[in-house]
Structures are given as structure tokens and as C-alpha cells.
Amino acid sequence: MKLTILDAYSINPGDLSWAPIEALGSFSAFDRTEDDQIIERITGCDGFFVSKCKITRQVMESCPELKFIGVTATGYDNVDLRTAGDLGIAVCHVPAYSTEAVAQHTFALILELTNLVGSYNRSVQNGKWYESPDFTFIEGALTLLDGKSLGIIGYGNIGKRVARIGEAFGMRINIYSRDREAAVKSDFVTLHCPLTSENRGFINREFISRMKDGAVLINTARGALINEQDLAEALKSGKLSAAAVDVISCEPPAEPHPLINLPNCILTPHIAWMPKETRQKVIDICAANLKSFLDGGTLNRIV
């Protein structure tokens, strides 16, 4: 079986092995693929793997040998599923691979805001501790999570794992789907819901106005859940004390982005899913999906 992957870099920048997939066929990998290179690179392939490239009707109809598409992520809106079904092309994805990683990153963001580890380390490295007349110095107040409330919007696998971690810190958990008012009024509000046409931009000026004054907003779900200009205004005004996001509405961002360079907003570049162990899991599940397909099975099959 001839196989390729169109956008390999984010999954494996060189620190992992493709051996589980290579064992199933002749395999080649491209770090990145532009739209006008897709057809050329999959021509003659029986199957390919893809993360973000747009796989349209034209792409699939141009490759009559194609039998299998493996999406190296949970989301698959970049693949025209109707066309795949019409052409008898199997499409598989990788569900729930990043639960532990995203929950961990959620609390990495929360703890950076509450314990200021990065800020204090920079001050120490810049010599401030040398100059201190006391055994310590204070340049930013720390916040105790014990007793604080955590509102969770989206209570799937990740939301449940975040709740467990929050409980371990002594936080009071408010689940949006059970008690919207309590969740919105929490000290910390964290997003873990999928993006739909109905909830796009729902974290907007009106929603934020209902939040507790001085609350903190965390987003490791999808950037387009937030109206970023409204969030920026809330951070500038002090309505929200801080925000921390791993995702934005357009990635990479276009300059100027309203959240970048705000002193009370932490941004990481969509890395919550990215631990090495998690990326290895993606490769292993992709290989298992393909093996199942070759054996006549339907593991993680969408179409």
C-alpha cells in the first residue's frame, strides 16, 4: 500500500518514529503541503494522512486509487465527508487522544496566573533577589486555588478531567450544563466545548458582563468561541482580571491581534495537545485505524 502524510511536522518534527505506519506500506512524509501541492503528492497513493490540509471533492476525484484518508486529529471538518462517502473512501480520525494533555495545560495556564512562576523567575534571573534586603521579595500577589470556584463550559472527557484536577486543588466545581449562573459567576471560567455554528463567538461582551468582576477566563478549546475584541476590552477595563488562551480564531494570528501584548493575557501557540507522549499516541492510533481498515474493520471510522 502506498501511503503519505501531507502535514507531518506538527505530529512528528523529528523526535518520533513513523514505524507503526511504515510497517503497513510504502510511506513518505511531507512536513507541510500547500493547497496546490496536495493532488501531486497523493497521486498514486492508496491512502494518506492529513491534519489541516483541505481535502475537497476535486482532490479526491483526481486520485482514483484512493481508498483511505486518516485524519491525524479529532476534528475532521477539513475533509469533504459527503464526497468521500460517494467515492467509497474510508475516513478515520483520532478521538480523545489529548484529554490528559489539554487538562494538564489548562492548569499550567491557571497556575501561571496564580503563582507567577515565570514572572518571578525572570526577576530572579535579572538580579532582583541579589538586591533584596529580605529573604524574599514581593512584586506580584499570588492566589490560592483552594476555595475558589471553577466554571467548566463543556463537560466531555476533557471537562471531566479538568474538574477532577480542580477538585484536587480544593476548588468548587460549577458545570455550565447543570447550572449556568453558577458557572458564569465562578472565579475561573474554562472552555472545553466544541465549536459549532450556534456557539461561535458566544463569549462576547454580553456574556462577559454576566461574569464575576475580576474573574479569569481560560480557553484551551477553540479560539472562535471567543469574540476576541470584546475579551480584550474586558481585560483592559479590569472587568476580567486575566485571561489565558492556547487557541485563537485565526492561527497563526494576523497582526495586530487584540490579545497579544496585553499584560494580563497569557497566550500559548496551540500547544496543549502537543506532549511527545500524546503525539506518539496519534501515530499509534493512526496506524491502528489503517490496520483495521486493511483487515475489513471500522476502527474510529467516520465514513
CSV table of C-alpha atoms in Angstrom, one decimal:
chain,number,residue,atom,x,y,z
A,1,MET,CA,0.0,0.0,0.0
A,2,LYS,CA,1.4,3.4,-1.0
A,3,LEU,CA,0.9,6.0,1.8
A,4,THR,CA,1.9,9.6,2.6
A,5,ILE,CA,1.2,12.3,5.1
A,6,LEU,CA,0.7,15.8,3.9
A,7,ASP,CA,1.4,17.8,7.1
A,8,ALA,CA,3.7,15.8,9.2
A,9,TYR,CA,5.7,18.4,11.1
A,10,SER,CA,3.3,19.2,13.9
A,11,ILE,CA,2.8,15.5,14.8
A,12,ASN,CA,6.5,14.5,14.3
A,13,PRO,CA,9.1,17.2,13.9
A,14,GLY,CA,11.8,14.5,14.1
A,15,ASP,CA,11.6,13.2,17.7
A,16,LEU,CA,9.3,10.2,17.0
A,17,SER,CA,9.3,7.3,14.6
A,18,TRP,CA,6.8,6.6,11.9
A,19,ALA,CA,7.5,2.8,12.2
A,20,PRO,CA,3.9,1.8,13.1
A,21,ILE,CA,2.7,3.3,9.9
A,22,GLU,CA,5.7,2.3,7.8
A,23,ALA,CA,5.0,-1.3,8.7
A,24,LEU,CA,1.8,-1.1,6.8
A,25,GLY,CA,3.0,0.1,3.4
A,26,SER,CA,5.4,2.3,1.4
A,27,PHE,CA,5.3,5.6,3.3
A,28,SER,CA,6.6,9.1,2.7
A,29,ALA,CA,6.2,12.2,4.8
A,30,PHE,CA,5.9,15.9,3.9
A,31,ASP,CA,6.3,18.4,6.7
A,32,ARG,CA,3.9,20.9,5.1
A,33,THR,CA,1.8,20.9,1.9
A,34,GLU,CA,0.3,23.9,0.1
A,35,ASP,CA,-3.1,23.6,-1.4
A,36,ASP,CA,-1.7,23.5,-4.9
A,37,GLN,CA,0.6,20.6,-4.0
A,38,ILE,CA,-2.0,18.2,-2.5
A,39,ILE,CA,-3.0,16.4,-5.6
A,40,GLU,CA,0.5,16.0,-6.9
A,41,ARG,CA,1.6,14.5,-3.5
A,42,ILE,CA,-1.2,12.0,-3.2
A,43,THR,CA,-1.4,10.9,-6.8
A,44,GLY,CA,-0.9,7.1,-7.0
A,45,CYS,CA,-1.4,6.7,-3.2
A,46,ASP,CA,-3.9,4.2,-1.8
A,47,GLY,CA,-4.2,6.2,1.3
A,48,PHE,CA,-2.8,9.3,3.1
A,49,PHE,CA,-2.9,11.1,6.4
A,50,VAL,CA,-3.7,14.7,6.9
A,51,SER,CA,-4.2,17.2,9.7
A,52,LYS,CA,-5.2,20.6,8.4
A,53,CYS,CA,-5.0,20.5,4.6
A,54,LYS,CA,-8.3,20.9,2.8
A,55,ILE,CA,-9.4,17.7,1.2
A,56,THR,CA,-12.1,18.7,-1.3
A,57,ARG,CA,-14.1,16.9,-4.0
A,58,GLN,CA,-11.6,18.0,-6.6
A,59,VAL,CA,-8.7,16.4,-4.6
A,60,MET,CA,-10.5,13.1,-4.1
A,61,GLU,CA,-11.8,12.8,-7.7
A,62,SER,CA,-8.3,13.5,-9.0
A,63,CYS,CA,-7.0,10.4,-7.3
A,64,PRO,CA,-8.9,7.3,-8.4
A,65,GLU,CA,-6.6,4.9,-6.5
A,66,LEU,CA,-7.5,6.5,-3.2
A,67,LYS,CA,-9.2,4.2,-0.6
A,68,PHE,CA,-8.3,5.6,2.8
A,69,ILE,CA,-7.9,9.0,4.5
A,70,GLY,CA,-6.6,9.1,8.0
A,71,VAL,CA,-7.1,12.4,9.9
A,72,THR,CA,-4.4,12.9,12.5
A,73,ALA,CA,-6.7,14.8,14.8
A,74,THR,CA,-10.1,14.6,16.4
A,75,GLY,CA,-11.7,17.2,14.2
A,76,TYR,CA,-12.3,16.4,10.6
A,77,ASP,CA,-14.1,19.4,9.1
A,78,ASN,CA,-11.2,19.8,6.6
A,79,VAL,CA,-12.4,16.7,4.7
A,80,ASP,CA,-15.4,16.7,2.4
A,81,LEU,CA,-17.1,13.6,4.0
A,82,ARG,CA,-20.0,13.6,1.6
A,83,THR,CA,-17.6,13.2,-1.4
A,84,ALA,CA,-15.6,10.6,0.5
A,85,GLY,CA,-18.8,8.6,1.0
A,86,ASP,CA,-19.9,9.0,-2.6
A,87,LEU,CA,-16.5,7.7,-3.8
A,88,GLY,CA,-16.2,4.9,-1.3
A,89,ILE,CA,-13.2,6.3,0.5
A,90,ALA,CA,-12.9,5.4,4.2
A,91,VAL,CA,-12.2,8.3,6.5
A,92,CYS,CA,-10.9,7.7,10.1
A,93,HIS,CA,-9.9,10.1,12.9
A,94,VAL,CA,-8.2,10.0,16.3
A,95,PRO,CA,-10.7,10.7,19.0
A,96,ALA,CA,-10.0,11.7,22.6
A,97,TYR,CA,-6.2,11.4,22.3
A,98,SER,CA,-5.4,14.7,24.0
A,99,THR,CA,-7.7,14.6,27.1
A,100,GLU,CA,-4.9,14.4,29.7
A,101,ALA,CA,-2.6,16.8,27.8
A,102,VAL,CA,-5.2,19.5,27.4
A,103,ALA,CA,-6.4,19.2,31.0
A,104,GLN,CA,-2.7,19.5,32.2
A,105,HIS,CA,-2.2,22.6,30.0
A,106,THR,CA,-5.4,24.2,31.3
A,107,PHE,CA,-3.9,24.1,34.8
A,108,ALA,CA,-0.5,25.1,33.5
A,109,LEU,CA,-2.2,28.3,32.4
A,110,ILE,CA,-4.2,28.7,35.6
A,111,LEU,CA,-1.1,28.2,37.8
A,112,GLU,CA,1.0,30.6,35.8
A,113,LEU,CA,-1.7,33.2,36.5
A,114,THR,CA,-2.0,32.4,40.2
A,115,ASN,CA,1.7,31.6,41.1
A,116,LEU,CA,3.5,33.9,38.6
A,117,VAL,CA,6.3,31.4,38.3
A,118,GLY,CA,7.6,32.8,35.0
A,119,SER,CA,7.5,36.4,36.2
A,120,TYR,CA,9.3,35.7,39.4
A,121,ASN,CA,11.9,33.6,37.7
A,122,ARG,CA,12.6,36.4,35.3
A,123,SER,CA,13.1,38.8,38.2
A,124,VAL,CA,15.5,36.4,39.9
A,125,GLN,CA,17.5,35.9,36.7
A,126,ASN,CA,17.6,39.7,36.3
A,127,GLY,CA,19.3,40.0,39.7
A,128,LYS,CA,16.4,41.3,41.9
A,129,TRP,CA,16.9,38.6,44.6
A,130,TYR,CA,20.6,39.7,44.9
A,131,GLU,CA,19.4,43.1,45.8
A,132,SER,CA,16.6,42.1,48.2
A,133,PRO,CA,17.0,43.2,51.9
A,134,ASP,CA,14.8,40.3,53.0
A,135,PHE,CA,14.8,36.5,52.4
A,136,THR,CA,12.2,37.0,49.7
A,137,PHE,CA,10.7,39.8,47.7
A,138,ILE,CA,7.1,40.6,46.6
A,139,GLU,CA,6.3,42.0,43.2
A,140,GLY,CA,3.0,40.3,42.5
A,141,ALA,CA,0.3,38.8,44.7
A,142,LEU,CA,-0.1,35.1,44.5
A,143,THR,CA,-3.6,33.5,44.5
A,144,LEU,CA,-4.7,30.3,46.4
A,145,LEU,CA,-6.8,28.0,44.3
A,146,ASP,CA,-8.3,26.2,47.4
A,147,GLY,CA,-11.8,27.5,48.0
A,148,LYS,CA,-12.0,29.2,44.6
A,149,SER,CA,-14.8,28.3,42.1
A,150,LEU,CA,-14.1,26.8,38.7
A,151,GLY,CA,-16.8,27.1,36.0
A,152,ILE,CA,-16.5,24.5,33.3
A,153,ILE,CA,-18.2,25.0,29.9
A,154,GLY,CA,-18.1,21.7,28.1
A,155,TYR,CA,-18.3,18.6,30.2
A,156,GLY,CA,-16.9,15.9,28.0
A,157,ASN,CA,-13.8,13.9,28.5
A,158,ILE,CA,-11.5,17.0,29.0
A,159,GLY,CA,-14.0,18.9,31.1
A,160,LYS,CA,-14.4,16.0,33.4
A,161,ARG,CA,-10.6,15.6,33.8
A,162,VAL,CA,-10.3,19.3,34.5
A,163,ALA,CA,-13.0,19.0,37.2
A,164,ARG,CA,-11.0,16.2,38.9
A,165,ILE,CA,-7.8,18.3,38.9
A,166,GLY,CA,-9.7,21.3,40.2
A,167,GLU,CA,-11.2,19.3,43.0
A,168,ALA,CA,-7.7,18.1,43.9
A,169,PHE,CA,-6.8,21.7,44.4
A,170,GLY,CA,-9.8,22.2,46.6
A,171,MET,CA,-11.8,24.2,44.1
A,172,ARG,CA,-15.6,24.3,43.9
A,173,ILE,CA,-16.7,22.9,40.5
A,174,ASN,CA,-19.6,24.6,38.7
A,175,ILE,CA,-20.7,22.8,35.5
A,176,TYR,CA,-22.3,25.1,32.9
A,177,SER,CA,-24.7,22.5,31.5
A,178,ARG,CA,-26.1,21.9,35.0
A,179,ASP,CA,-26.0,25.4,36.5
A,180,ARG,CA,-25.3,28.2,34.0
A,181,GLU,CA,-25.5,31.0,36.5
A,182,ALA,CA,-23.0,29.4,39.0
A,183,ALA,CA,-20.6,28.6,36.2
A,184,VAL,CA,-20.6,32.0,34.7
A,185,LYS,CA,-20.2,33.6,38.1
A,186,SER,CA,-17.2,31.5,39.0
A,187,ASP,CA,-13.7,32.8,39.9
A,188,PHE,CA,-12.3,30.9,36.9
A,189,VAL,CA,-14.2,30.0,33.8
A,190,THR,CA,-12.6,27.5,31.4
A,191,LEU,CA,-13.8,26.4,28.0
A,192,HIS,CA,-13.8,22.8,26.8
A,193,CYS,CA,-16.7,22.7,24.3
A,194,PRO,CA,-16.6,22.0,20.6
A,195,LEU,CA,-17.1,24.9,18.2
A,196,THR,CA,-20.5,25.0,16.5
A,197,SER,CA,-22.4,27.5,14.4
A,198,GLU,CA,-24.6,28.2,17.4
A,199,ASN,CA,-21.8,28.9,19.9
A,200,ARG,CA,-19.3,30.8,17.7
A,201,GLY,CA,-18.3,34.0,19.5
A,202,PHE,CA,-20.6,33.4,22.4
A,203,ILE,CA,-18.0,34.6,24.9
A,204,ASN,CA,-18.8,38.2,24.0
A,205,ARG,CA,-19.5,41.5,25.7
A,206,GLU,CA,-22.9,40.3,26.9
A,207,PHE,CA,-21.6,37.0,28.3
A,208,ILE,CA,-18.6,38.7,30.0
A,209,SER,CA,-20.9,41.3,31.6
A,210,ARG,CA,-22.6,38.4,33.5
A,211,MET,CA,-19.2,37.1,34.8
A,212,LYS,CA,-17.9,37.9,38.2
A,213,ASP,CA,-15.9,41.1,38.4
A,214,GLY,CA,-12.2,40.2,38.4
A,215,ALA,CA,-12.8,36.7,37.1
A,216,VAL,CA,-10.3,34.8,34.9
A,217,LEU,CA,-11.1,33.2,31.6
A,218,ILE,CA,-9.2,30.2,30.2
A,219,ASN,CA,-9.6,28.8,26.7
A,220,THR,CA,-7.9,25.6,25.5
A,221,ALA,CA,-10.8,24.6,23.3
A,222,ARG,CA,-11.4,26.6,20.1
A,223,GLY,CA,-10.4,30.2,19.5
A,224,ALA,CA,-13.6,31.2,17.7
A,225,LEU,CA,-15.7,30.5,20.8
A,226,ILE,CA,-14.5,34.0,21.9
A,227,ASN,CA,-15.1,37.4,20.5
A,228,GLU,CA,-11.5,38.5,20.9
A,229,GLN,CA,-12.1,42.2,20.7
A,230,ASP,CA,-14.7,42.0,23.4
A,231,LEU,CA,-12.3,40.0,25.6
A,232,ALA,CA,-9.6,42.5,25.0
A,233,GLU,CA,-11.8,45.3,26.1
A,234,ALA,CA,-12.8,43.4,29.3
A,235,LEU,CA,-9.2,42.9,30.1
A,236,LYS,CA,-8.2,46.5,29.5
A,237,SER,CA,-11.1,47.8,31.6
A,238,GLY,CA,-10.5,45.4,34.5
A,239,LYS,CA,-13.8,43.6,34.2
A,240,LEU,CA,-11.8,40.5,33.9
A,241,SER,CA,-8.5,40.3,35.9
A,242,ALA,CA,-6.8,38.0,33.4
A,243,ALA,CA,-7.2,35.5,30.6
A,244,ALA,CA,-5.1,32.7,29.3
A,245,VAL,CA,-5.7,31.1,25.9
A,246,ASP,CA,-4.0,28.4,23.9
A,247,VAL,CA,-6.2,29.0,20.8
A,248,ILE,CA,-7.3,32.0,18.8
A,249,SER,CA,-9.8,32.4,16.0
A,250,CYS,CA,-7.1,32.5,13.2
A,251,GLU,CA,-3.9,30.6,13.5
A,252,PRO,CA,-1.2,31.8,13.1
A,253,PRO,CA,-2.5,35.3,14.1
A,254,ALA,CA,-2.6,38.3,11.8
A,255,GLU,CA,-1.0,41.4,13.1
A,256,PRO,CA,-2.2,43.2,15.1
A,257,HIS,CA,-4.1,40.7,17.3
A,258,PRO,CA,-6.2,42.3,20.1
A,259,LEU,CA,-5.0,39.9,22.8
A,260,ILE,CA,-1.2,39.9,22.0
A,261,ASN,CA,0.8,42.2,24.2
A,262,LEU,CA,-1.9,42.7,26.8
A,263,PRO,CA,-0.1,42.4,30.2
A,264,ASN,CA,-3.0,40.4,31.8
A,265,CYS,CA,-3.4,37.9,28.9
A,266,ILE,CA,-1.2,34.8,28.5
A,267,LEU,CA,-1.1,33.2,25.1
A,268,THR,CA,0.4,29.9,24.0
A,269,PRO,CA,0.5,28.8,20.4
A,270,HIS,CA,-2.0,25.9,20.3
A,271,ILE,CA,0.3,23.5,22.1
A,272,ALA,CA,-2.0,22.0,24.7
A,273,TRP,CA,-2.3,18.7,22.8
A,274,MET,CA,1.4,18.5,22.0
A,275,PRO,CA,3.4,16.4,24.6
A,276,LYS,CA,5.6,13.9,23.0
A,277,GLU,CA,3.6,11.0,24.6
A,278,THR,CA,0.4,12.4,23.1
A,279,ARG,CA,1.9,12.8,19.6
A,280,GLN,CA,3.1,9.2,19.8
A,281,LYS,CA,-0.4,8.2,20.7
A,282,VAL,CA,-1.7,9.9,17.5
A,283,ILE,CA,0.8,7.9,15.4
A,284,ASP,CA,-0.2,4.7,17.1
A,285,ILE,CA,-3.9,5.2,16.7
A,286,CYS,CA,-3.5,6.3,13.0
A,287,ALA,CA,-1.6,3.0,12.4
A,288,ALA,CA,-4.3,1.1,14.3
A,289,ASN,CA,-7.0,2.8,12.2
A,290,LEU,CA,-5.3,1.8,8.9
A,291,LYS,CA,-4.6,-1.7,10.1
A,292,SER,CA,-8.3,-2.1,11.0
A,293,PHE,CA,-9.3,-0.8,7.5
A,294,LEU,CA,-7.0,-3.2,5.8
A,295,ASP,CA,-8.5,-6.1,7.9
A,296,GLY,CA,-12.0,-5.1,7.0
A,297,GLY,CA,-12.7,-3.3,10.3
A,298,THR,CA,-14.1,0.2,11.1
A,299,LEU,CA,-12.0,1.4,14.0
A,300,ASN,CA,-12.5,5.2,14.5
A,301,ARG,CA,-14.2,5.4,11.1
A,302,ILE,CA,-16.3,8.4,10.2
A,303,VAL,CA,-17.2,7.4,6.7
